[in-house]
């Protein structure tokens, strides 16, 4: 196996401007992002420390930092936590983050991404997004015979099903039930 390493990226930083102290969150996985961020920070002399953002003492973990760098996973649980924590840090602590609060809102949220694509004129397939059961059931009739059902998070083919109109109606009824639809 050949290992390929990208060249080190060196940042031209003004001498009289202090470098921010960065909190770096480890993301799990076979090809983690945090190691690439660490390499950048090391190569450019940024002070940093590893932060356990999932700890119950996460606010203590970020104390004294200027910036948090975190690549949350696409799981709904981690995304919800990331959005809440990044919002709190930005709005109430005054700390910047990568990703920004705005980017974290859009990340893996297919509903917001669909609305944004339509807003800026990106062609998208006919899409039904509704927060009202009766409206969603009426909308199914407009989609045609073959319906692709997609969960709100996930990339690629994760959480994608092809449904008939009848199965789509049942899926909508289940989604709006007290227990919701399994995703």
mmCIF file of N, CA and C in Angstrom, residues 55-157:
data_model
loop_
_atom_site.group_PDB
_atom_site.id
_atom_site.type_symbol
_atom_site.label_atom_id
_atom_site.label_comp_id
_atom_site.label_asym_id
_atom_site.label_seq_id
_atom_site.Cartn_x
_atom_site.Cartn_y
_atom_site.Cartn_z
ATOM 1 N N UNK A 55 -17.835 15.324 26.730
ATOM 2 C CA UNK A 55 -17.817 15.225 28.184
ATOM 3 C C UNK A 55 -18.897 16.101 28.807
ATOM 4 N N UNK A 56 -19.360 15.721 29.964
ATOM 5 C CA UNK A 56 -20.328 16.575 30.664
ATOM 6 C C UNK A 56 -19.672 17.872 31.115
ATOM 7 N N UNK A 57 -18.360 17.909 31.114
ATOM 8 C CA UNK A 57 -17.615 19.120 31.494
ATOM 9 C C UNK A 57 -17.054 19.832 30.256
ATOM 10 N N UNK A 58 -17.793 19.742 29.157
ATOM 11 C CA UNK A 58 -17.304 20.287 27.894
ATOM 12 C C UNK A 58 -17.056 21.781 27.967
ATOM 13 N N UNK A 59 -17.843 22.518 28.759
ATOM 14 C CA UNK A 59 -17.617 23.970 28.868
ATOM 15 C C UNK A 59 -16.295 24.269 29.564
ATOM 16 N N UNK A 60 -15.928 23.454 30.536
ATOM 17 C CA UNK A 60 -14.617 23.608 31.168
ATOM 18 C C UNK A 60 -13.509 23.272 30.173
ATOM 19 N N UNK A 61 -13.766 22.291 29.331
ATOM 20 C CA UNK A 61 -12.780 21.875 28.327
ATOM 21 C C UNK A 61 -12.426 23.006 27.358
ATOM 22 N N UNK A 62 -13.394 23.860 27.045
ATOM 23 C CA UNK A 62 -13.151 24.915 26.053
ATOM 24 C C UNK A 62 -12.744 26.244 26.692
ATOM 25 N N UNK A 63 -12.701 26.280 28.008
ATOM 26 C CA UNK A 63 -12.337 27.519 28.699
ATOM 27 C C UNK A 63 -10.950 27.989 28.273
ATOM 28 N N UNK A 64 -10.844 29.282 27.973
ATOM 29 C CA UNK A 64 -9.571 29.873 27.588
ATOM 30 C C UNK A 64 -9.214 29.726 26.118
ATOM 31 N N UNK A 65 -10.060 29.084 25.355
ATOM 32 C CA UNK A 65 -9.796 28.913 23.924
ATOM 33 C C UNK A 65 -10.405 30.065 23.135
ATOM 34 N N UNK A 66 -9.831 30.318 21.962
ATOM 35 C CA UNK A 66 -10.356 31.343 21.066
ATOM 36 C C UNK A 66 -11.191 30.749 19.935
ATOM 37 N N UNK A 67 -10.927 29.499 19.608
ATOM 38 C CA UNK A 67 -11.539 28.870 18.445
ATOM 39 C C UNK A 67 -11.677 27.375 18.707
ATOM 40 N N UNK A 68 -12.787 26.805 18.267
ATOM 41 C CA UNK A 68 -12.991 25.362 18.357
ATOM 42 C C UNK A 68 -13.047 24.793 16.953
ATOM 43 N N UNK A 69 -12.282 23.742 16.693
ATOM 44 C CA UNK A 69 -12.282 23.060 15.403
ATOM 45 C C UNK A 69 -12.812 21.651 15.634
ATOM 46 N N UNK A 70 -13.931 21.348 14.939
ATOM 47 C CA UNK A 70 -14.644 20.092 15.196
ATOM 48 C C UNK A 70 -15.297 19.635 13.914
ATOM 49 N N UNK A 71 -15.114 18.390 13.569
ATOM 50 C CA UNK A 71 -15.809 17.801 12.432
ATOM 51 C C UNK A 71 -16.796 16.773 12.986
ATOM 52 N N UNK A 72 -18.059 17.219 13.257
ATOM 53 C CA UNK A 72 -19.032 16.272 13.802
ATOM 54 C C UNK A 72 -19.380 15.188 12.791
ATOM 55 N N UNK A 73 -19.735 14.033 13.300
ATOM 56 C CA UNK A 73 -20.185 12.966 12.401
ATOM 57 C C UNK A 73 -21.579 13.317 11.894
ATOM 58 N N UNK A 74 -22.073 12.552 10.961
ATOM 59 C CA UNK A 74 -23.396 12.803 10.397
ATOM 60 C C UNK A 74 -24.528 12.156 11.172
ATOM 61 N N UNK A 75 -24.234 11.547 12.316
ATOM 62 C CA UNK A 75 -25.317 10.902 13.067
ATOM 63 C C UNK A 75 -26.248 11.967 13.648
ATOM 64 N N UNK A 76 -27.559 11.710 13.632
ATOM 65 C CA UNK A 76 -28.492 12.705 14.165
ATOM 66 C C UNK A 76 -28.180 13.125 15.595
ATOM 67 N N UNK A 77 -27.766 12.182 16.435
ATOM 68 C CA UNK A 77 -27.459 12.504 17.828
ATOM 69 C C UNK A 77 -26.285 13.473 17.924
ATOM 70 N N UNK A 78 -25.197 13.177 17.222
ATOM 71 C CA UNK A 78 -24.041 14.069 17.303
ATOM 72 C C UNK A 78 -24.318 15.417 16.641
ATOM 73 N N UNK A 79 -25.056 15.410 15.538
ATOM 74 C CA UNK A 79 -25.380 16.676 14.881
ATOM 75 C C UNK A 79 -26.206 17.580 15.789
ATOM 76 N N UNK A 80 -27.183 17.006 16.487
ATOM 77 C CA UNK A 80 -27.994 17.823 17.392
ATOM 78 C C UNK A 80 -27.121 18.415 18.493
ATOM 79 N N UNK A 81 -26.256 17.605 19.074
ATOM 80 C CA UNK A 81 -25.352 18.109 20.109
ATOM 81 C C UNK A 81 -24.401 19.164 19.578
ATOM 82 N N UNK A 82 -23.858 18.933 18.379
ATOM 83 C CA UNK A 82 -22.908 19.879 17.782
ATOM 84 C C UNK A 82 -23.582 21.222 17.520
ATOM 85 N N UNK A 83 -24.770 21.188 16.960
ATOM 86 C CA UNK A 83 -25.468 22.443 16.661
ATOM 87 C C UNK A 83 -25.766 23.228 17.928
ATOM 88 N N UNK A 84 -26.191 22.535 18.970
ATOM 89 C CA UNK A 84 -26.483 23.214 20.235
ATOM 90 C C UNK A 84 -25.207 23.805 20.841
ATOM 91 N N UNK A 85 -24.151 23.022 20.878
ATOM 92 C CA UNK A 85 -22.899 23.478 21.500
ATOM 93 C C UNK A 85 -22.253 24.605 20.704
ATOM 94 N N UNK A 86 -22.226 24.491 19.384
ATOM 95 C CA UNK A 86 -21.634 25.556 18.573
ATOM 96 C C UNK A 86 -22.439 26.844 18.694
ATOM 97 N N UNK A 87 -23.757 26.729 18.710
ATOM 98 C CA UNK A 87 -24.609 27.910 18.908
ATOM 99 C C UNK A 87 -24.319 28.549 20.258
ATOM 100 N N UNK A 88 -24.261 27.744 21.303
ATOM 101 C CA UNK A 88 -24.009 28.264 22.639
ATOM 102 C C UNK A 88 -22.649 28.958 22.709
ATOM 103 N N UNK A 89 -21.622 28.301 22.165
ATOM 104 C CA UNK A 89 -20.278 28.893 22.195
ATOM 105 C C UNK A 89 -20.240 30.215 21.443
ATOM 106 N N UNK A 90 -20.872 30.253 20.294
ATOM 107 C CA UNK A 90 -20.856 31.458 19.476
ATOM 108 C C UNK A 90 -21.670 32.578 20.100
ATOM 109 N N UNK A 91 -22.889 32.275 20.510
ATOM 110 C CA UNK A 91 -23.817 33.306 20.994
ATOM 111 C C UNK A 91 -23.571 33.750 22.430
ATOM 112 N N UNK A 92 -23.171 32.828 23.293
ATOM 113 C CA UNK A 92 -23.105 33.152 24.713
ATOM 114 C C UNK A 92 -21.701 33.180 25.294
ATOM 115 N N UNK A 93 -20.762 32.513 24.630
ATOM 116 C CA UNK A 93 -19.383 32.524 25.102
ATOM 117 C C UNK A 93 -18.538 33.462 24.241
ATOM 118 N N UNK A 94 -18.997 33.708 23.010
ATOM 119 C CA UNK A 94 -18.257 34.582 22.101
ATOM 120 C C UNK A 94 -17.108 33.878 21.404
ATOM 121 N N UNK A 95 -17.173 32.560 21.313
ATOM 122 C CA UNK A 95 -16.098 31.794 20.687
ATOM 123 C C UNK A 95 -16.466 31.443 19.247
ATOM 124 N N UNK A 96 -15.508 31.607 18.360
ATOM 125 C CA UNK A 96 -15.694 31.199 16.978
ATOM 126 C C UNK A 96 -15.471 29.695 16.857
ATOM 127 N N UNK A 97 -15.961 29.141 15.760
ATOM 128 C CA UNK A 97 -15.796 27.706 15.553
ATOM 129 C C UNK A 97 -15.658 27.395 14.074
ATOM 130 N N UNK A 98 -15.069 26.256 13.826
ATOM 131 C CA UNK A 98 -15.052 25.671 12.495
ATOM 132 C C UNK A 98 -15.578 24.265 12.649
ATOM 133 N N UNK A 99 -16.746 23.959 12.124
ATOM 134 C CA UNK A 99 -17.551 24.786 11.237
ATOM 135 C C UNK A 99 -18.248 25.912 11.991
ATOM 136 N N UNK A 100 -18.662 26.914 11.220
ATOM 137 C CA UNK A 100 -19.433 28.005 11.805
ATOM 138 C C UNK A 100 -20.799 27.485 12.211
ATOM 139 N N UNK A 101 -21.512 28.250 13.013
ATOM 140 C CA UNK A 101 -22.868 27.869 13.410
ATOM 141 C C UNK A 101 -23.740 27.719 12.159
ATOM 142 N N UNK A 102 -23.599 28.631 11.236
ATOM 143 C CA UNK A 102 -24.398 28.596 10.001
ATOM 144 C C UNK A 102 -24.116 27.330 9.186
ATOM 145 N N UNK A 103 -22.844 27.008 9.041
ATOM 146 C CA UNK A 103 -22.483 25.805 8.285
ATOM 147 C C UNK A 103 -22.955 24.540 9.000
ATOM 148 N N UNK A 104 -22.873 24.525 10.322
ATOM 149 C CA UNK A 104 -23.318 23.355 11.090
ATOM 150 C C UNK A 104 -24.817 23.136 10.938
ATOM 151 N N UNK A 105 -25.578 24.206 10.792
ATOM 152 C CA UNK A 105 -27.022 24.074 10.571
ATOM 153 C C UNK A 105 -27.310 23.368 9.253
ATOM 154 N N UNK A 106 -26.561 23.702 8.226
ATOM 155 C CA UNK A 106 -26.779 23.121 6.903
ATOM 156 C C UNK A 106 -26.199 21.718 6.758
ATOM 157 N N UNK A 107 -25.165 21.406 7.523
ATOM 158 C CA UNK A 107 -24.452 20.142 7.393
ATOM 159 C C UNK A 107 -25.387 18.962 7.631
ATOM 160 N N UNK A 108 -25.499 18.107 6.655
ATOM 161 C CA UNK A 108 -26.301 16.891 6.715
ATOM 162 C C UNK A 108 -27.796 17.134 6.908
ATOM 163 N N UNK A 109 -28.282 18.364 6.732
ATOM 164 C CA UNK A 109 -29.716 18.638 6.864
ATOM 165 C C UNK A 109 -30.293 18.781 5.462
ATOM 166 N N UNK A 110 -30.880 17.696 4.979
ATOM 167 C CA UNK A 110 -31.380 17.684 3.601
ATOM 168 C C UNK A 110 -32.546 18.642 3.389
ATOM 169 N N UNK A 111 -33.306 18.929 4.436
ATOM 170 C CA UNK A 111 -34.408 19.883 4.298
ATOM 171 C C UNK A 111 -33.856 21.283 4.058
ATOM 172 N N UNK A 112 -32.961 21.736 4.927
ATOM 173 C CA UNK A 112 -32.375 23.071 4.735
ATOM 174 C C UNK A 112 -31.601 23.154 3.423
ATOM 175 N N UNK A 113 -30.891 22.087 3.081
ATOM 176 C CA UNK A 113 -30.130 22.087 1.836
ATOM 177 C C UNK A 113 -31.049 22.183 0.621
ATOM 178 N N UNK A 114 -32.194 21.509 0.680
ATOM 179 C CA UNK A 114 -33.153 21.572 -0.426
ATOM 180 C C UNK A 114 -33.729 22.975 -0.550
ATOM 181 N N UNK A 115 -34.123 23.573 0.578
ATOM 182 C CA UNK A 115 -34.641 24.943 0.542
ATOM 183 C C UNK A 115 -33.596 25.904 -0.011
ATOM 184 N N UNK A 116 -32.340 25.750 0.431
ATOM 185 C CA UNK A 116 -31.274 26.632 -0.035
ATOM 186 C C UNK A 116 -31.034 26.458 -1.533
ATOM 187 N N UNK A 117 -30.992 25.212 -1.989
ATOM 188 C CA UNK A 117 -30.772 24.964 -3.422
ATOM 189 C C UNK A 117 -31.861 25.632 -4.253
ATOM 190 N N UNK A 118 -33.105 25.504 -3.814
ATOM 191 C CA UNK A 118 -34.204 26.146 -4.548
ATOM 192 C C UNK A 118 -34.077 27.664 -4.506
ATOM 193 N N UNK A 119 -33.691 28.192 -3.367
ATOM 194 C CA UNK A 119 -33.567 29.649 -3.195
ATOM 195 C C UNK A 119 -32.525 30.256 -4.127
ATOM 196 N N UNK A 120 -31.439 29.533 -4.342
ATOM 197 C CA UNK A 120 -30.365 30.091 -5.176
ATOM 198 C C UNK A 120 -30.405 29.567 -6.610
ATOM 199 N N UNK A 121 -31.474 28.823 -6.958
ATOM 200 C CA UNK A 121 -31.678 28.421 -8.338
ATOM 201 C C UNK A 121 -30.985 27.149 -8.780
ATOM 202 N N UNK A 122 -30.586 26.309 -7.852
ATOM 203 C CA UNK A 122 -29.980 25.032 -8.225
ATOM 204 C C UNK A 122 -31.097 24.054 -8.581
ATOM 205 N N UNK A 123 -31.032 23.412 -9.740
ATOM 206 C CA UNK A 123 -32.075 22.463 -10.113
ATOM 207 C C UNK A 123 -32.124 21.303 -9.116
ATOM 208 N N UNK A 124 -33.332 20.966 -8.673
ATOM 209 C CA UNK A 124 -33.514 19.861 -7.737
ATOM 210 C C UNK A 124 -34.685 19.007 -8.199
ATOM 211 N N UNK A 125 -34.693 17.737 -7.819
ATOM 212 C CA UNK A 125 -35.853 16.911 -8.158
ATOM 213 C C UNK A 125 -37.103 17.431 -7.449
ATOM 214 N N UNK A 126 -38.283 17.074 -7.963
ATOM 215 C CA UNK A 126 -39.526 17.439 -7.298
ATOM 216 C C UNK A 126 -39.452 16.891 -5.877
ATOM 217 N N UNK A 127 -39.641 17.747 -4.902
ATOM 218 C CA UNK A 127 -39.425 17.385 -3.500
ATOM 219 C C UNK A 127 -40.622 17.796 -2.663
ATOM 220 N N UNK A 128 -41.012 16.916 -1.761
ATOM 221 C CA UNK A 128 -42.106 17.194 -0.836
ATOM 222 C C UNK A 128 -41.529 17.291 0.567
ATOM 223 N N UNK A 129 -41.631 18.472 1.143
ATOM 224 C CA UNK A 129 -41.239 18.693 2.539
ATOM 225 C C UNK A 129 -42.438 19.341 3.207
ATOM 226 N N UNK A 130 -42.965 18.683 4.222
ATOM 227 C CA UNK A 130 -44.120 19.229 4.912
ATOM 228 C C UNK A 130 -44.053 18.862 6.383
ATOM 229 N N UNK A 131 -44.548 19.750 7.208
ATOM 230 C CA UNK A 131 -44.619 19.504 8.643
ATOM 231 C C UNK A 131 -46.074 19.345 9.074
ATOM 232 N N UNK A 132 -46.939 19.008 8.105
ATOM 233 C CA UNK A 132 -48.362 18.822 8.343
ATOM 234 C C UNK A 132 -48.780 17.521 7.663
ATOM 235 N N UNK A 133 -49.370 16.608 8.414
ATOM 236 C CA UNK A 133 -49.706 15.291 7.884
ATOM 237 C C UNK A 133 -50.662 15.358 6.703
ATOM 238 N N UNK A 134 -51.753 16.118 6.835
ATOM 239 C CA UNK A 134 -52.732 16.199 5.747
ATOM 240 C C UNK A 134 -52.090 16.784 4.491
ATOM 241 N N UNK A 135 -51.275 17.796 4.652
ATOM 242 C CA UNK A 135 -50.584 18.410 3.519
ATOM 243 C C UNK A 135 -49.625 17.414 2.878
ATOM 244 N N UNK A 136 -48.902 16.652 3.681
ATOM 245 C CA UNK A 136 -47.960 15.661 3.154
ATOM 246 C C UNK A 136 -48.697 14.580 2.375
ATOM 247 N N UNK A 137 -49.833 14.127 2.895
ATOM 248 C CA UNK A 137 -50.614 13.104 2.187
ATOM 249 C C UNK A 137 -51.135 13.629 0.851
ATOM 250 N N UNK A 138 -51.576 14.897 0.815
ATOM 251 C CA UNK A 138 -52.004 15.502 -0.460
ATOM 252 C C UNK A 138 -50.815 15.622 -1.418
ATOM 253 N N UNK A 139 -49.668 15.962 -0.888
ATOM 254 C CA UNK A 139 -48.472 16.141 -1.717
ATOM 255 C C UNK A 139 -47.996 14.867 -2.373
ATOM 256 N N UNK A 140 -48.236 13.730 -1.740
ATOM 257 C CA UNK A 140 -47.830 12.445 -2.320
ATOM 258 C C UNK A 140 -48.474 12.247 -3.689
ATOM 259 N N UNK A 141 -49.720 12.658 -3.804
ATOM 260 C CA UNK A 141 -50.446 12.486 -5.071
ATOM 261 C C UNK A 141 -49.776 13.254 -6.204
ATOM 262 N N UNK A 142 -49.105 14.360 -5.889
ATOM 263 C CA UNK A 142 -48.453 15.186 -6.912
ATOM 264 C C UNK A 142 -47.101 14.621 -7.349
ATOM 265 N N UNK A 143 -46.547 13.688 -6.592
ATOM 266 C CA UNK A 143 -45.203 13.193 -6.887
ATOM 267 C C UNK A 143 -45.161 12.150 -7.988
ATOM 268 N N UNK A 144 -46.259 11.455 -8.222
ATOM 269 C CA UNK A 144 -46.248 10.407 -9.241
ATOM 270 C C UNK A 144 -46.206 9.028 -8.604
ATOM 271 N N UNK A 145 -45.972 8.005 -9.442
ATOM 272 C CA UNK A 145 -46.060 6.622 -8.975
ATOM 273 C C UNK A 145 -44.840 6.147 -8.198
ATOM 274 N N UNK A 146 -43.676 6.579 -8.576
ATOM 275 C CA UNK A 146 -42.457 6.155 -7.879
ATOM 276 C C UNK A 146 -41.956 7.282 -7.001
ATOM 277 N N UNK A 147 -41.838 6.993 -5.740
ATOM 278 C CA UNK A 147 -41.442 8.016 -4.768
ATOM 279 C C UNK A 147 -40.157 7.577 -4.092
ATOM 280 N N UNK A 148 -39.224 8.489 -3.994
ATOM 281 C CA UNK A 148 -37.991 8.236 -3.258
ATOM 282 C C UNK A 148 -38.127 8.936 -1.913
ATOM 283 N N UNK A 149 -38.016 8.167 -0.850
ATOM 284 C CA UNK A 149 -38.138 8.670 0.521
ATOM 285 C C UNK A 149 -36.725 8.811 1.059
ATOM 286 N N UNK A 150 -36.397 9.968 1.593
ATOM 287 C CA UNK A 150 -35.049 10.230 2.112
ATOM 288 C C UNK A 150 -35.158 10.792 3.503
ATOM 289 N N UNK A 151 -34.372 10.238 4.435
ATOM 290 C CA UNK A 151 -34.345 10.817 5.773
ATOM 291 C C UNK A 151 -33.645 12.174 5.700
ATOM 292 N N UNK A 152 -33.855 12.988 6.719
ATOM 293 C CA UNK A 152 -33.347 14.363 6.687
ATOM 294 C C UNK A 152 -31.832 14.439 6.806
ATOM 295 N N UNK A 153 -31.202 13.462 7.450
ATOM 296 C CA UNK A 153 -29.737 13.460 7.556
ATOM 297 C C UNK A 153 -29.189 12.333 6.711
ATOM 298 N N UNK A 154 -27.890 12.234 6.646
ATOM 299 C CA UNK A 154 -27.255 11.154 5.911
ATOM 300 C C UNK A 154 -26.858 11.581 4.512
ATOM 301 N N UNK A 155 -25.806 10.970 4.024
ATOM 302 C CA UNK A 155 -25.342 11.315 2.686
ATOM 303 C C UNK A 155 -25.382 10.076 1.802
ATOM 304 N N UNK A 156 -25.263 10.301 0.539
ATOM 305 C CA UNK A 156 -25.275 9.194 -0.404
ATOM 306 C C UNK A 156 -26.593 8.441 -0.351
ATOM 307 N N UNK A 157 -26.507 7.131 -0.324
ATOM 308 C CA UNK A 157 -27.711 6.305 -0.343
ATOM 309 C C UNK A 157 -28.201 5.935 1.053
#
